[in-house]
Tab-separated table of N, CA and C in Angstrom:
chain	number	residue	atom	x	y	z
A	53	MET	N	-118.766	27.193	0.637
A	53	MET	CA	-119.609	28.328	1.327
A	53	MET	C	-119.213	29.728	0.947
A	54	ALA	N	-120.694	30.163	0.692
A	54	ALA	CA	-121.001	31.297	-0.110
A	54	ALA	C	-120.750	32.325	1.148
A	55	ILE	N	-120.150	33.500	0.886
A	55	ILE	CA	-120.139	34.836	1.840
A	55	ILE	C	-120.835	35.513	1.149
A	56	ARG	N	-121.856	36.603	2.246
A	56	ARG	CA	-122.762	37.164	1.601
A	56	ARG	C	-122.277	38.453	2.606
A	57	ARG	N	-122.431	39.853	1.587
A	57	ARG	CA	-122.290	41.095	2.377
A	57	ARG	C	-123.089	42.302	1.712
A	58	ASN	N	-123.705	43.019	2.756
A	58	ASN	CA	-124.414	44.149	2.068
A	58	ASN	C	-123.337	45.065	1.738
A	59	VAL	N	-123.711	45.661	0.215
A	59	VAL	CA	-122.858	46.644	-0.648
A	59	VAL	C	-123.686	47.620	-0.406
A	60	PRO	N	-123.461	48.744	0.176
A	60	PRO	CA	-123.816	50.479	0.473
A	60	PRO	C	-123.478	51.093	-0.347
A	61	SER	N	-124.487	52.157	-1.570
A	61	SER	CA	-123.366	52.804	-2.103
A	61	SER	C	-122.850	53.987	-1.225
A	62	ALA	N	-122.303	54.787	-1.919
A	62	ALA	CA	-121.523	55.901	-1.369
A	62	ALA	C	-122.564	56.744	-1.060
A	63	THR	N	-122.554	57.592	-0.301
A	63	THR	CA	-123.643	58.718	0.131
A	63	THR	C	-123.253	60.053	0.091
A	64	PRO	N	-123.930	61.262	-0.048
A	64	PRO	CA	-123.555	62.567	0.056
A	64	PRO	C	-122.639	62.980	1.563
A	65	SER	N	-122.902	62.224	2.538
A	65	SER	CA	-122.572	62.508	4.014
A	65	SER	C	-120.800	61.892	3.836
A	66	SER	N	-120.861	61.102	3.012
A	66	SER	CA	-119.425	60.299	2.826
A	66	SER	C	-118.345	61.474	2.136
A	67	ILE	N	-118.866	62.367	1.714
A	67	ILE	CA	-118.135	63.143	0.591
A	67	ILE	C	-117.539	64.230	1.297
A	68	ASP	N	-116.354	64.832	1.048
A	68	ASP	CA	-115.755	65.869	1.785
A	68	ASP	C	-116.285	66.918	1.432
A	69	SER	N	-117.114	67.812	2.102
A	69	SER	CA	-117.654	68.875	1.324
A	69	SER	C	-116.741	70.017	0.766
A	70	THR	N	-115.508	69.792	1.145
A	70	THR	CA	-114.447	70.751	0.496
A	70	THR	C	-114.099	70.476	-0.998
A	71	ARG	N	-114.496	69.244	-1.499
A	71	ARG	CA	-114.330	68.802	-2.606
A	71	ARG	C	-115.445	69.092	-3.674
A	72	PRO	N	-115.003	69.215	-4.856
A	72	PRO	CA	-116.344	69.441	-5.779
A	72	PRO	C	-117.221	68.432	-5.695
A	73	ARG	N	-118.515	68.203	-5.882
A	73	ARG	CA	-119.373	67.265	-5.760
A	73	ARG	C	-119.541	66.386	-7.003
A	74	SER	N	-119.417	65.175	-6.970
A	74	SER	CA	-119.475	64.362	-8.274
A	74	SER	C	-119.536	63.223	-7.457
A	75	PRO	N	-120.441	62.239	-8.358
A	75	PRO	CA	-120.901	61.018	-7.921
A	75	PRO	C	-119.499	60.335	-7.867
A	76	LEU	N	-119.880	59.451	-6.631
A	76	LEU	CA	-118.703	58.470	-6.523
A	76	LEU	C	-119.368	57.132	-6.785
A	77	PRO	N	-118.531	56.082	-7.583
A	77	PRO	CA	-118.944	54.848	-7.554
A	77	PRO	C	-119.177	53.870	-6.250
A	78	PRO	N	-119.906	52.960	-6.275
A	78	PRO	CA	-120.463	52.353	-5.290
A	78	PRO	C	-119.000	51.666	-4.662
A	79	ARG	N	-119.022	51.415	-3.500
A	79	ARG	CA	-117.779	50.563	-2.685
A	79	ARG	C	-118.233	49.761	-2.081
A	80	LEU	N	-117.311	48.438	-2.013
A	80	LEU	CA	-117.677	47.377	-1.117
A	80	LEU	C	-117.068	47.651	0.233
A	81	SER	N	-118.383	47.793	1.429
A	81	SER	CA	-117.243	48.215	2.697
A	81	SER	C	-117.594	46.860	3.272
A	82	SER	N	-118.507	46.909	4.417
A	82	SER	CA	-118.740	45.814	5.298
A	82	SER	C	-117.266	45.071	5.558
A	83	PRO	N	-117.218	44.630	6.675
A	83	PRO	CA	-115.653	44.496	6.981
A	83	PRO	C	-114.854	44.367	5.657
A	84	LYS	N	-113.818	44.613	5.607
A	84	LYS	CA	-113.066	44.343	4.271
A	84	LYS	C	-113.200	42.572	4.031
A	85	PRO	N	-113.602	42.696	2.681
A	85	PRO	CA	-113.578	41.604	2.096
A	85	PRO	C	-112.253	40.666	2.424
A	86	SER	N	-112.218	39.925	3.041
A	86	SER	CA	-110.634	38.917	3.251
A	86	SER	C	-110.577	37.981	2.345
A	87	MET	N	-112.098	37.263	2.033
A	87	MET	CA	-112.190	36.152	1.092
A	87	MET	C	-111.280	35.413	1.269
A	88	ASP	N	-110.621	35.243	2.348
A	88	ASP	CA	-109.652	34.375	2.259
A	88	ASP	C	-110.025	32.561	2.465
A	89	ARG	N	-111.027	32.228	2.505
A	89	ARG	CA	-112.280	31.042	2.203
A	89	ARG	C	-111.503	30.207	3.181
A	90	GLY	N	-111.060	30.473	4.476
A	90	GLY	CA	-110.857	29.920	5.653
A	90	GLY	C	-109.502	29.220	4.992
A	91	ASN	N	-108.538	29.494	4.094
A	91	ASN	CA	-107.269	29.006	4.111
A	91	ASN	C	-106.146	29.517	4.775
A	92	THR	N	-106.140	30.714	5.530
A	92	THR	CA	-105.421	31.355	6.399
A	92	THR	C	-105.916	31.451	7.732
A	93	PRO	N	-105.548	31.087	8.756
A	93	PRO	CA	-106.035	31.464	10.293
A	93	PRO	C	-106.352	32.990	10.078
A	94	ARG	N	-107.220	33.333	10.754
A	94	ARG	CA	-107.667	34.647	10.838
A	94	ARG	C	-106.501	35.624	11.617
A	95	ASN	N	-105.759	35.202	12.914
A	95	ASN	CA	-105.197	35.938	12.998
A	95	ASN	C	-103.590	35.612	12.464
A	96	GLY	N	-103.664	34.707	11.548
A	96	GLY	CA	-102.431	34.457	10.491
A	96	GLY	C	-101.467	35.586	9.807
A	97	PRO	N	-100.513	35.215	9.320
A	97	PRO	CA	-99.463	36.104	8.844
A	97	PRO	C	-100.340	36.929	7.585
A	98	SER	N	-101.765	36.545	7.185
A	98	SER	CA	-102.121	37.519	6.024
A	98	SER	C	-103.227	38.211	6.570
A	99	SER	N	-103.111	38.591	8.014
A	99	SER	CA	-103.901	39.067	8.749
A	99	SER	C	-103.101	40.774	9.125
A	100	ARG	N	-102.126	40.357	8.711
A	100	ARG	CA	-101.499	41.649	9.492
A	100	ARG	C	-100.751	42.289	7.991
A	101	PRO	N	-100.713	43.551	8.009
A	101	PRO	CA	-100.108	44.665	6.836
A	101	PRO	C	-98.849	44.081	6.555
A	102	SER	N	-98.266	43.906	5.329
A	102	SER	CA	-97.124	44.036	4.559
A	102	SER	C	-96.539	45.396	4.576
A	103	THR	N	-95.194	45.363	4.680
A	103	THR	CA	-94.495	46.839	4.600
A	103	THR	C	-95.111	47.423	3.548
A	104	ALA	N	-95.231	47.023	2.570
A	104	ALA	CA	-95.431	47.144	1.246
A	104	ALA	C	-96.955	47.947	1.467
A	105	GLU	N	-97.890	47.378	1.878
A	105	GLU	CA	-99.391	47.594	2.106
A	105	GLU	C	-99.347	49.284	3.339
A	106	GLU	N	-98.639	49.042	3.877
A	106	GLU	CA	-98.277	50.074	5.284
A	106	GLU	C	-98.151	51.249	4.242
A	107	GLU	N	-96.675	51.025	3.689
A	107	GLU	CA	-95.988	52.121	2.843
A	107	GLU	C	-97.113	52.446	1.686
A	108	ALA	N	-97.802	51.950	1.143
A	108	ALA	CA	-98.862	52.221	0.043
A	108	ALA	C	-100.171	52.982	0.850
A	109	GLY	N	-100.205	52.872	2.012
A	109	GLY	CA	-101.573	53.248	2.947
A	109	GLY	C	-102.797	52.657	2.578
A	110	VAL	N	-102.887	51.241	2.039
A	110	VAL	CA	-104.022	50.498	1.281
A	110	VAL	C	-104.436	49.792	2.419
A	111	TYR	N	-103.948	49.348	3.535
A	111	TYR	CA	-104.290	48.254	4.220
A	111	TYR	C	-105.768	48.517	5.022
A	112	LYS	N	-106.336	49.932	5.514
A	112	LYS	CA	-107.346	49.883	6.252
A	112	LYS	C	-108.152	50.976	5.665
A	113	LYS	N	-108.230	50.752	4.378
A	113	LYS	CA	-109.309	51.174	3.472
A	113	LYS	C	-110.297	50.301	3.266
A	114	PRO	N	-111.616	50.807	3.152
A	114	PRO	CA	-112.482	49.453	3.120
A	114	PRO	C	-112.682	49.259	1.871
A	115	TRP	N	-111.956	49.526	0.715
A	115	TRP	CA	-112.030	49.143	-0.703
A	115	TRP	C	-111.037	48.127	-0.653
A	116	TYR	N	-110.066	48.371	0.194
A	116	TYR	CA	-109.069	47.109	0.076
A	116	TYR	C	-109.221	45.957	0.525
A	117	ALA	N	-108.664	44.526	-0.208
A	117	ALA	CA	-109.338	43.128	0.174
A	117	ALA	C	-108.056	42.468	-0.107
A	118	SER	N	-107.151	42.523	1.141
A	118	SER	CA	-105.978	42.158	1.072
A	118	SER	C	-105.326	40.609	0.604
A	119	THR	N	-106.396	39.742	1.114
A	119	THR	CA	-106.400	38.602	0.701
A	119	THR	C	-107.247	37.642	-0.392
A	120	CYS	N	-107.699	38.682	-0.762
A	120	CYS	CA	-109.283	38.317	-1.739
A	120	CYS	C	-108.134	37.850	-3.252
A	121	ASP	N	-108.429	36.768	-3.760
A	121	ASP	CA	-108.030	36.698	-4.950
A	121	ASP	C	-108.891	36.732	-6.087
A	122	ARG	N	-108.410	36.656	-7.218
A	122	ARG	CA	-108.986	37.211	-8.581
A	122	ARG	C	-110.481	36.935	-8.518
A	123	ARG	N	-110.634	35.336	-8.555
A	123	ARG	CA	-111.970	34.776	-8.564
A	123	ARG	C	-113.106	35.657	-7.534
A	124	SER	N	-112.558	35.452	-6.229
A	124	SER	CA	-113.363	35.904	-4.853
A	124	SER	C	-113.686	37.443	-5.520
A	125	ALA	N	-112.559	37.715	-5.839
A	125	ALA	CA	-113.002	39.261	-6.008
A	125	ALA	C	-114.245	39.745	-7.322
A	126	GLU	N	-113.788	38.979	-8.286
A	126	GLU	CA	-114.954	39.072	-9.225
A	126	GLU	C	-116.374	38.790	-9.246
A	127	GLU	N	-116.494	37.611	-8.171
A	127	GLU	CA	-117.877	37.418	-7.239
A	127	GLU	C	-118.354	38.417	-6.677
A	128	ALA	N	-117.453	39.091	-5.818
A	128	ALA	CA	-117.766	39.945	-4.757
A	128	ALA	C	-118.540	41.180	-5.691
A	129	VAL	N	-117.887	41.733	-6.589
A	129	VAL	CA	-118.286	42.980	-7.496
A	129	VAL	C	-119.475	42.833	-8.398
A	130	THR	N	-119.719	41.502	-8.616
A	130	THR	CA	-120.610	40.965	-9.453
A	130	THR	C	-121.594	41.164	-8.509
A	131	ARG	N	-121.416	40.075	-7.527
A	131	ARG	CA	-122.753	40.122	-6.646
A	131	ARG	C	-123.777	41.373	-5.743
A	132	SER	N	-122.588	42.436	-5.966
A	132	SER	CA	-122.985	43.322	-5.415
A	132	SER	C	-123.897	44.103	-6.484
A	133	GLY	N	-123.928	43.648	-7.701
A	133	GLY	CA	-124.956	44.427	-8.757
A	133	GLY	C	-124.826	45.787	-9.057
A	134	LYS	N	-123.848	46.485	-8.327
A	134	LYS	CA	-123.760	48.060	-8.559
A	134	LYS	C	-123.126	48.521	-9.504
A	135	GLU	N	-123.556	49.310	-10.342
A	135	GLU	CA	-122.752	49.688	-11.434
A	135	GLU	C	-121.626	50.698	-10.881
A	136	GLY	N	-120.384	50.303	-11.243
A	136	GLY	CA	-118.977	51.176	-10.548
A	136	GLY	C	-118.580	50.422	-9.432
A	137	ALA	N	-119.110	49.304	-8.836
A	137	ALA	CA	-118.400	48.977	-7.714
A	137	ALA	C	-116.857	48.180	-7.627
A	138	TYR	N	-116.506	48.974	-6.669
A	138	TYR	CA	-114.806	48.277	-6.958
A	138	TYR	C	-114.058	47.684	-5.756
A	139	LEU	N	-113.433	47.446	-5.798
A	139	LEU	CA	-112.283	46.704	-4.942
A	139	LEU	C	-111.025	46.613	-5.293
A	140	VAL	N	-110.021	46.827	-4.565
A	140	VAL	CA	-108.424	46.891	-4.995
A	140	VAL	C	-107.995	45.485	-4.176
A	141	ARG	N	-106.996	44.487	-4.824
A	141	ARG	CA	-106.386	43.376	-4.189
A	141	ARG	C	-104.833	43.350	-4.678
A	142	LYS	N	-104.828	42.361	-3.920
A	142	LYS	CA	-103.027	42.025	-4.221
A	142	LYS	C	-103.149	41.517	-5.714
A	143	SER	N	-102.173	42.079	-6.442
A	143	SER	CA	-102.215	41.230	-7.558
A	143	SER	C	-101.546	39.862	-7.596
A	144	SER	N	-102.258	38.970	-8.389
A	144	SER	CA	-101.803	37.370	-8.469
A	144	SER	C	-100.511	36.894	-8.640
A	145	GLY	N	-99.565	37.835	-9.224
A	145	GLY	CA	-98.277	37.338	-9.434
A	145	GLY	C	-97.378	38.221	-8.675
A	146	GLN	N	-95.830	38.004	-8.475
A	146	GLN	CA	-95.089	38.384	-7.787
A	146	GLN	C	-94.383	39.362	-8.562
A	147	ASP	N	-94.769	40.173	-9.268
A	147	ASP	CA	-94.353	41.250	-9.661
A	147	ASP	C	-94.185	42.612	-8.763
A	148	PRO	N	-93.161	42.996	-8.211
A	148	PRO	CA	-93.174	44.267	-7.351
A	148	PRO	C	-93.702	45.575	-8.151
A	149	SER	N	-93.237	45.500	-9.427
A	149	SER	CA	-93.689	47.004	-10.002
A	149	SER	C	-95.423	46.961	-10.559
A	150	GLN	N	-96.093	45.788	-10.333
A	150	GLN	CA	-97.640	45.575	-10.134
A	150	GLN	C	-98.185	44.731	-9.189
A	151	PRO	N	-97.952	45.595	-7.651
A	151	PRO	CA	-98.506	45.093	-6.633
A	151	PRO	C	-100.151	44.702	-6.356
A	152	TYR	N	-100.783	45.443	-7.096
A	152	TYR	CA	-102.308	45.521	-6.925
A	152	TYR	C	-103.045	45.568	-8.260
A	153	THR	N	-104.142	44.785	-8.129
A	153	THR	CA	-104.994	44.936	-9.454
A	153	THR	C	-106.691	45.563	-8.656
A	154	LEU	N	-107.092	46.672	-9.689
A	154	LEU	CA	-108.311	47.302	-9.189
A	154	LEU	C	-109.365	46.738	-9.978
A	155	VAL	N	-110.342	45.885	-9.125
A	155	VAL	CA	-111.353	45.228	-9.632
A	155	VAL	C	-112.662	45.773	-9.981
A	156	VAL	N	-113.325	46.195	-11.194
A	156	VAL	CA	-114.409	47.002	-10.897
A	156	VAL	C	-115.262	46.482	-11.918
A	157	PHE	N	-117.015	46.406	-11.471
A	157	PHE	CA	-118.167	45.681	-12.226
A	157	PHE	C	-118.469	47.207	-13.416
A	158	TYR	N	-118.414	47.096	-14.506
A	158	TYR	CA	-119.086	48.086	-15.174
A	158	TYR	C	-119.716	47.640	-16.278
A	159	LYS	N	-120.991	47.895	-16.326
A	159	LYS	CA	-121.682	47.579	-17.589
A	159	LYS	C	-121.945	45.885	-17.585
A	160	GLY	N	-122.218	45.174	-16.627
A	160	GLY	CA	-122.192	43.972	-16.520
A	160	GLY	C	-121.299	43.005	-16.528
A	161	ARG	N	-120.049	43.912	-16.720
A	161	ARG	CA	-118.869	42.852	-17.139
A	161	ARG	C	-117.644	43.339	-15.711
A	162	VAL	N	-117.044	42.390	-15.437
A	162	VAL	CA	-115.748	42.925	-14.496
A	162	VAL	C	-114.848	43.171	-15.132
A	163	TYR	N	-113.850	44.023	-14.904
A	163	TYR	CA	-112.613	44.100	-15.273
A	163	TYR	C	-111.343	44.416	-14.082
A	164	ASN	N	-110.376	43.861	-14.453
A	164	ASN	CA	-109.345	43.854	-13.536
A	164	ASN	C	-108.273	44.809	-14.243
A	165	ILE	N	-108.153	45.648	-13.490
A	165	ILE	CA	-106.842	46.692	-14.011
A	165	ILE	C	-105.734	46.823	-13.295
A	166	PRO	N	-104.562	46.578	-13.793
A	166	PRO	CA	-103.261	46.601	-13.193
A	166	PRO	C	-102.923	47.696	-12.608
A	167	VAL	N	-102.293	47.994	-11.184
A	167	VAL	CA	-101.817	49.303	-10.631
A	167	VAL	C	-100.587	48.839	-10.702
A	168	ARG	N	-99.734	49.819	-11.170
A	168	ARG	CA	-98.562	49.670	-11.187
A	168	ARG	C	-97.647	50.500	-10.235
A	169	HIS	N	-96.847	50.382	-9.756
A	169	HIS	CA	-95.953	50.729	-9.186
A	169	HIS	C	-94.940	51.673	-9.575
A	170	ILE	N	-94.726	53.012	-9.614
A	170	ILE	CA	-93.645	53.376	-10.517
A	170	ILE	C	-92.540	54.110	-9.593
A	171	GLN	N	-91.645	53.003	-9.370
A	171	GLN	CA	-90.726	53.458	-8.263
A	171	GLN	C	-89.891	54.799	-8.382
A	172	ALA	N	-89.418	55.299	-9.490
A	172	ALA	CA	-88.927	56.313	-9.519
A	172	ALA	C	-89.456	57.725	-8.958
A	173	SER	N	-90.728	57.343	-9.553
A	173	SER	CA	-91.612	58.801	-8.700
A	173	SER	C	-92.172	58.280	-7.420
A	174	CYS	N	-92.183	57.007	-7.048
A	174	CYS	CA	-93.164	56.389	-6.054
A	174	CYS	C	-94.234	56.997	-5.959
A	175	GLN	N	-95.070	56.652	-7.199
A	175	GLN	CA	-96.556	56.930	-7.592
A	175	GLN	C	-96.996	55.505	-7.832
A	176	TYR	N	-98.293	55.598	-8.144
A	176	TYR	CA	-99.012	54.407	-8.606
A	176	TYR	C	-99.776	54.957	-9.980
A	177	ALA	N	-99.988	54.184	-10.687
A	177	ALA	CA	-100.614	54.207	-12.056
A	177	ALA	C	-101.494	53.222	-12.586
A	178	LEU	N	-102.632	53.217	-13.538
A	178	LEU	CA	-103.486	52.180	-13.592
A	178	LEU	C	-103.061	51.660	-15.053
A	179	GLY	N	-103.409	50.579	-15.661
A	179	GLY	CA	-102.779	49.816	-16.494
A	179	GLY	C	-101.616	49.683	-16.870
A	180	ARG	N	-101.248	49.023	-17.927
A	180	ARG	CA	-100.112	48.761	-18.528
A	180	ARG	C	-99.270	49.877	-18.908
A	181	GLU	N	-97.892	49.931	-18.855
A	181	GLU	CA	-96.716	51.111	-19.201
A	181	GLU	C	-96.862	50.969	-20.635
A	182	LYS	N	-97.082	52.290	-21.002
A	182	LYS	CA	-96.895	52.637	-22.620
A	182	LYS	C	-95.410	52.906	-22.893
A	183	THR	N	-94.958	52.755	-24.360
A	183	THR	CA	-93.947	52.953	-25.017
A	183	THR	C	-93.944	54.708	-24.385
A	184	GLY	N	-92.621	55.061	-24.318
A	184	GLY	CA	-92.513	56.477	-24.163
A	184	GLY	C	-93.378	57.016	-23.074
A	185	GLU	N	-93.874	56.378	-22.050
A	185	GLU	CA	-94.830	57.250	-21.100
A	185	GLU	C	-93.819	57.616	-20.126
A	186	GLU	N	-92.915	57.092	-19.834
A	186	GLU	CA	-91.618	57.793	-18.719
A	186	GLU	C	-91.006	59.254	-19.553
A	187	VAL	N	-91.817	60.058	-18.427
A	187	VAL	CA	-91.100	61.680	-18.752
A	187	VAL	C	-90.247	61.956	-17.740
A	188	ASP	N	-89.090	62.437	-18.091
A	188	ASP	CA	-87.999	63.159	-17.602
A	188	ASP	C	-88.587	64.576	-16.855
A	189	LYS	N	-88.504	64.382	-15.635
A	189	LYS	CA	-89.052	65.444	-14.983
A	189	LYS	C	-88.508	66.866	-15.353
A	190	LEU	N	-87.092	66.908	-15.462
A	190	LEU	CA	-86.340	68.122	-15.917
A	190	LEU	C	-86.813	68.667	-17.079
A	191	ASN	N	-87.088	67.512	-17.893
A	191	ASN	CA	-87.556	68.001	-19.337
A	191	ASN	C	-88.644	68.548	-19.208
A	192	LEU	N	-89.837	68.067	-18.578
A	192	LEU	CA	-91.017	68.608	-18.401
A	192	LEU	C	-91.072	69.901	-18.055
A	193	LEU	N	-90.270	70.103	-16.925
A	193	LEU	CA	-90.072	71.497	-16.114
A	193	LEU	C	-89.963	72.472	-17.411
A	194	ASN	N	-88.724	72.197	-17.786
A	194	ASN	CA	-88.248	73.162	-18.924
A	194	ASN	C	-89.272	73.266	-20.094
A	195	TYR	N	-89.963	72.620	-20.382
A	195	TYR	CA	-91.035	72.548	-21.451
A	195	TYR	C	-91.795	73.403	-21.092
A	196	PHE	N	-92.626	73.369	-20.225
A	196	PHE	CA	-93.486	74.247	-19.619
A	196	PHE	C	-93.187	75.915	-19.220
A	197	LYS	N	-91.819	75.746	-18.833
A	197	LYS	CA	-91.088	77.207	-18.634
A	197	LYS	C	-91.237	77.855	-20.003
A	198	ASN	N	-90.923	77.487	-21.136
A	198	ASN	CA	-91.135	78.062	-22.520
A	198	ASN	C	-92.496	77.637	-23.207
A	199	ASN	N	-93.187	77.169	-22.577
A	199	ASN	CA	-94.713	76.834	-23.643
A	199	ASN	C	-95.847	76.901	-22.605
A	200	PHE	N	-96.272	78.047	-22.079
A	200	PHE	CA	-97.398	78.387	-21.133
A	200	PHE	C	-98.431	77.701	-21.379
A	201	ILE	N	-99.449	77.133	-20.607
A	201	ILE	CA	-100.590	76.636	-20.594
A	201	ILE	C	-101.597	77.747	-20.882
A	202	THR	N	-102.566	77.924	-21.775
A	202	THR	CA	-103.349	78.780	-21.949
A	202	THR	C	-104.794	78.593	-22.058
């Protein structure tokens, strides 16, 4: 069974007027794509946010598809046909350090970009961790005390 959704692009009225004006990529809205394809009852456990989703603040975002699998997410952004269309889904794996995946339609291709959770700083980052990426905050502060940005 195919699921059809209208995919509106971002409009200037959706941009906060206090922010600098920059084009936003189209996003998948229309009720959050659950894309569970009938595997889970609508009022079942997957329709409730997990503690991690609540803490991350993603559950009620229009671009978040909590029960969307990789294939369904790729189909949704491809079907939109909009350059830059995106959504965030739960990652397929059970690794708590990579809880989400950003799915983006760009130049006719779909990219699945890991979203990592950095527990030490309680922040999220895109892509895989690079060697030497973790920076000690104290050393960073000391560096900029002595080396001003000009």
